[in-house]
XYZ file of C-alpha atoms in Angstrom:
303
model
C 101.677 149.747 92.883
C 102.407 146.870 95.258
C 100.451 143.682 94.806
C 98.133 143.103 97.734
C 98.035 139.650 99.253
C 94.596 138.083 99.009
C 93.506 136.026 102.003
C 91.966 132.725 100.931
C 88.604 131.804 102.361
C 88.030 128.798 104.603
C 86.403 126.893 101.738
C 89.208 127.708 99.297
C 91.849 126.457 101.720
C 89.873 123.250 102.237
C 89.547 122.618 98.506
C 93.282 123.169 97.959
C 94.094 120.786 100.813
C 91.727 118.176 99.359
C 93.371 118.523 95.947
C 96.796 117.714 97.373
C 95.438 114.748 99.326
C 93.424 113.314 96.436
C 96.375 113.598 94.052
C 98.806 111.831 96.362
C 100.497 108.894 94.574
C 99.611 105.351 95.578
C 100.481 104.620 99.198
C 101.668 108.157 99.906
C 98.604 109.994 101.202
C 99.716 109.737 104.837
C 103.025 111.449 103.954
C 101.180 114.166 102.040
C 98.713 114.566 104.915
C 101.512 115.421 107.367
C 102.717 118.226 105.105
C 99.188 119.496 104.455
C 98.532 119.595 108.194
C 101.630 121.730 108.750
C 100.757 124.092 105.902
C 97.182 124.625 107.088
C 98.153 125.036 110.737
C 94.467 124.619 111.564
C 93.331 121.292 113.052
C 89.637 121.854 112.406
C 90.196 122.812 108.776
C 92.479 119.815 108.265
C 89.896 117.408 109.705
C 87.242 118.780 107.356
C 89.471 118.345 104.299
C 90.800 114.963 105.395
C 87.382 113.481 106.180
C 86.271 114.157 102.605
C 89.530 113.445 100.792
C 90.524 110.204 102.512
C 87.149 108.622 101.824
C 87.423 109.374 98.105
C 91.095 108.410 97.958
C 90.609 105.041 99.648
C 87.797 104.094 97.265
C 89.524 105.286 94.108
C 92.761 103.493 95.046
C 90.816 100.414 96.189
C 92.937 99.915 99.276
C 92.703 96.609 101.148
C 92.237 96.540 104.936
C 92.439 93.636 107.358
C 89.280 93.038 109.367
C 89.562 92.496 113.147
C 89.762 88.945 114.447
C 91.468 87.723 111.288
C 88.072 87.356 109.649
C 89.582 88.337 106.311
C 90.339 91.386 104.218
C 87.968 93.953 102.778
C 88.618 95.993 99.636
C 87.440 99.593 99.892
C 85.521 100.561 96.741
C 82.473 102.520 95.665
C 80.794 99.222 94.696
C 80.603 97.731 98.193
C 79.961 100.896 100.194
C 76.705 100.519 102.148
C 76.707 103.550 104.411
C 79.360 106.082 105.302
C 82.399 104.121 106.540
C 80.634 100.737 106.067
C 81.817 98.299 103.392
C 80.483 94.854 102.536
C 82.794 91.869 102.134
C 80.655 89.360 100.195
C 83.064 86.451 100.731
C 82.567 86.451 104.483
C 79.134 88.137 104.511
C 80.580 90.674 106.928
C 80.336 94.457 106.958
C 83.537 96.304 107.877
C 83.384 99.592 109.766
C 86.316 101.692 108.603
C 88.244 104.696 109.878
C 89.076 106.265 106.533
C 91.636 108.769 107.810
C 93.631 106.179 109.773
C 93.002 103.624 107.002
C 92.106 100.839 109.417
C 89.090 98.607 109.965
C 87.837 99.193 113.497
C 84.981 96.675 113.725
C 82.832 94.201 111.797
C 79.204 93.122 111.896
C 77.256 90.402 110.096
C 75.654 91.579 106.870
C 71.878 91.841 106.846
C 69.852 89.695 104.463
C 68.799 92.699 102.381
C 72.482 93.686 101.973
C 73.328 90.369 100.291
C 72.350 89.156 96.790
C 69.812 86.407 96.165
C 70.981 82.783 96.021
C 70.672 82.829 92.218
C 72.941 85.865 91.835
C 75.257 84.653 94.592
C 75.954 81.426 92.696
C 77.310 83.436 89.761
C 79.109 85.913 92.017
C 80.791 83.182 94.061
C 82.034 81.117 91.103
C 83.366 84.209 89.307
C 85.052 85.361 92.516
C 86.832 82.010 92.888
C 88.030 82.020 89.266
C 89.245 85.634 89.438
C 91.026 84.909 92.724
C 92.993 82.120 91.002
C 93.916 84.451 88.148
C 95.014 87.248 90.495
C 97.027 84.813 92.620
C 98.933 83.669 89.525
C 99.418 87.145 88.036
C 99.815 89.670 90.865
C 102.103 88.677 93.787
C 100.394 91.116 96.163
C 97.072 91.467 94.418
C 93.580 91.368 95.895
C 90.214 91.048 94.220
C 86.515 90.856 94.920
C 83.214 90.576 93.072
C 80.111 92.580 93.968
C 76.522 92.687 92.777
C 75.822 96.296 91.824
C 72.420 95.919 90.136
C 69.569 93.418 90.339
C 70.745 91.698 93.520
C 67.227 90.351 94.141
C 67.054 88.459 90.818
C 65.709 84.956 91.406
C 65.446 83.391 87.963
C 67.227 83.119 84.629
C 64.908 85.687 82.999
C 66.141 88.445 85.319
C 68.931 90.886 84.501
C 71.651 91.751 86.964
C 75.131 93.263 87.009
C 78.332 92.250 88.782
C 81.514 94.254 89.280
C 84.948 92.659 89.465
C 87.698 94.701 91.129
C 91.411 93.901 91.038
C 93.948 95.892 93.011
C 97.680 95.303 93.296
C 100.313 97.617 94.698
C 104.029 97.575 95.269
C 105.079 100.168 97.808
C 108.758 100.737 98.496
C 109.202 104.314 99.779
C 112.664 103.462 101.172
C 113.710 102.779 97.586
C 111.907 105.925 96.380
C 109.283 104.146 94.286
C 105.614 103.205 94.636
C 103.128 101.862 92.149
C 99.706 100.297 91.733
C 97.565 98.425 89.216
C 93.794 98.823 89.507
C 91.110 97.444 87.248
C 87.334 97.309 87.412
C 85.155 95.110 85.229
C 81.388 95.618 85.009
C 79.558 92.524 83.761
C 75.949 92.898 82.632
C 73.908 89.699 82.495
C 71.249 90.288 79.831
C 68.711 87.479 79.831
C 66.831 88.742 76.752
C 69.887 88.315 74.532
C 71.555 85.574 76.604
C 74.776 87.594 76.553
C 77.255 89.072 78.989
C 78.511 92.580 78.252
C 81.892 93.315 79.814
C 83.234 96.859 80.322
C 86.668 97.276 81.798
C 88.828 100.134 83.006
C 92.488 99.695 83.905
C 94.502 102.338 85.757
C 98.238 102.102 86.331
C 100.140 104.524 88.558
C 103.860 104.670 89.293
C 105.958 107.204 91.188
C 109.759 107.422 91.204
C 111.221 110.129 93.401
C 114.917 109.432 93.853
C 116.633 112.772 93.173
C 113.628 113.824 91.121
C 109.909 113.319 90.662
C 108.608 111.196 87.795
C 105.029 109.924 87.741
C 103.016 107.688 85.448
C 99.215 107.774 85.619
C 97.490 106.069 82.742
C 93.998 104.709 82.069
C 92.705 102.255 79.520
C 89.138 101.242 78.720
C 87.993 98.146 76.880
C 84.798 96.278 75.995
C 84.019 92.644 75.297
C 81.177 90.167 75.426
C 80.414 86.466 75.713
C 77.375 84.213 75.813
C 75.439 83.538 79.003
C 76.123 80.050 80.338
C 76.081 78.086 83.565
C 77.919 79.775 86.465
C 81.066 77.637 86.167
C 81.368 78.211 82.411
C 80.628 81.918 82.773
C 83.346 82.344 85.386
C 85.978 80.757 83.111
C 84.901 82.871 80.123
C 84.965 86.105 82.156
C 88.365 85.315 83.679
C 89.762 84.631 80.202
C 88.417 87.950 78.911
C 89.992 89.852 81.807
C 93.259 87.941 81.475
C 93.440 88.710 77.743
C 92.786 92.448 78.033
C 95.075 92.977 81.022
C 97.927 91.030 79.438
C 97.474 92.964 76.198
C 97.590 96.310 78.012
C 100.582 95.256 80.100
C 102.451 94.328 76.904
C 101.560 97.708 75.398
C 102.998 99.455 78.458
C 106.226 97.467 78.155
C 106.587 98.484 74.513
C 105.906 102.104 75.456
C 108.590 101.983 78.155
C 111.151 100.533 75.764
C 110.472 103.387 73.327
C 110.674 106.185 75.920
C 114.297 107.189 75.201
C 113.565 107.684 71.511
C 110.119 109.261 71.883
C 108.952 111.005 75.055
C 112.340 111.717 76.627
C 113.700 112.826 73.265
C 110.936 115.409 73.019
C 111.566 116.629 76.559
C 115.240 117.388 76.068
C 117.388 118.153 73.053
C 120.190 115.755 72.306
C 122.023 118.666 70.671
C 122.005 122.383 71.463
C 120.333 124.874 69.152
C 123.563 125.103 67.132
C 123.203 121.363 66.371
C 126.862 120.951 67.355
C 128.268 118.935 70.232
C 130.303 120.914 72.767
C 134.060 120.263 72.156
C 135.105 119.330 75.684
C 138.446 118.055 74.360
C 139.377 121.498 73.015
C 137.744 124.345 74.941
C 140.560 126.790 74.174
C 138.794 127.884 71.012
C 136.265 129.819 73.113
C 137.092 133.351 74.219
C 135.772 132.739 77.747
C 138.241 129.913 78.224
C 141.132 132.054 76.958
C 140.163 134.885 79.291
C 140.026 132.568 82.316
C 143.422 131.036 81.446
C 144.960 134.466 81.048
C 143.460 135.824 84.283
C 144.584 132.864 86.379
C 147.938 132.568 84.725
C 147.384 128.932 83.865
C 149.898 127.299 81.560
C 152.746 129.745 82.270
């Protein structure tokens, strides 16, 4: 009985297209999109999939876009999304309007008062942002960062709780050399006035893609927790930057050790160094094999 081909529904095709787009390596979604568009051969279906996938991809990869008029750059994240396609840049107090599919910022507008944190929260946010910017500038050649208030933005006094989010994004894209990679980290900082402490939760994600005559990808995540005491804004910013610096350096060192051990661990498990017979092939003396003797005899070699 012949297998009958099953026609996929409109929704199934869209979900498959979204999967390919969302799983594109760092900096490669536009290349994947061209192939997906050809495979679908349906402009309306592609636009539906792309409108959903690009928005998620841009936020998860924390891409950085230049705002018009050289106002500055805006990092696209879930933390600073106000409305669909609108993202707050707290440094400039501007809201960027973004075309997610084209990955460009098309316009800006001044942020409204209710979109910005109180002066009390802003003092902490601003000093932490400056300290993190110095750290990122020293550590990541092409890195960007930002700090957002994600909870309690209307706090006006020391007895109020609030939460900030630090985002760091650095990428090195070199498709001509068949390699792309990115480092992304998010750090949620809870200011707890009752205990006069800061609780820090971090998540680091590293992605790398090498595709010269092959396809090798690294996608790894690491979570960590820390804490410090609540202090004046300047002291808090130094303490938080030191915590982030420590955990990121520690994880980077762990990745380096893992890479150095790859030949003897992961790659060794992927491929046998010896065949099942546990004997190296005798390339210097192949005449002992019957196949070699038959070929020599058939071709008349050595006569």
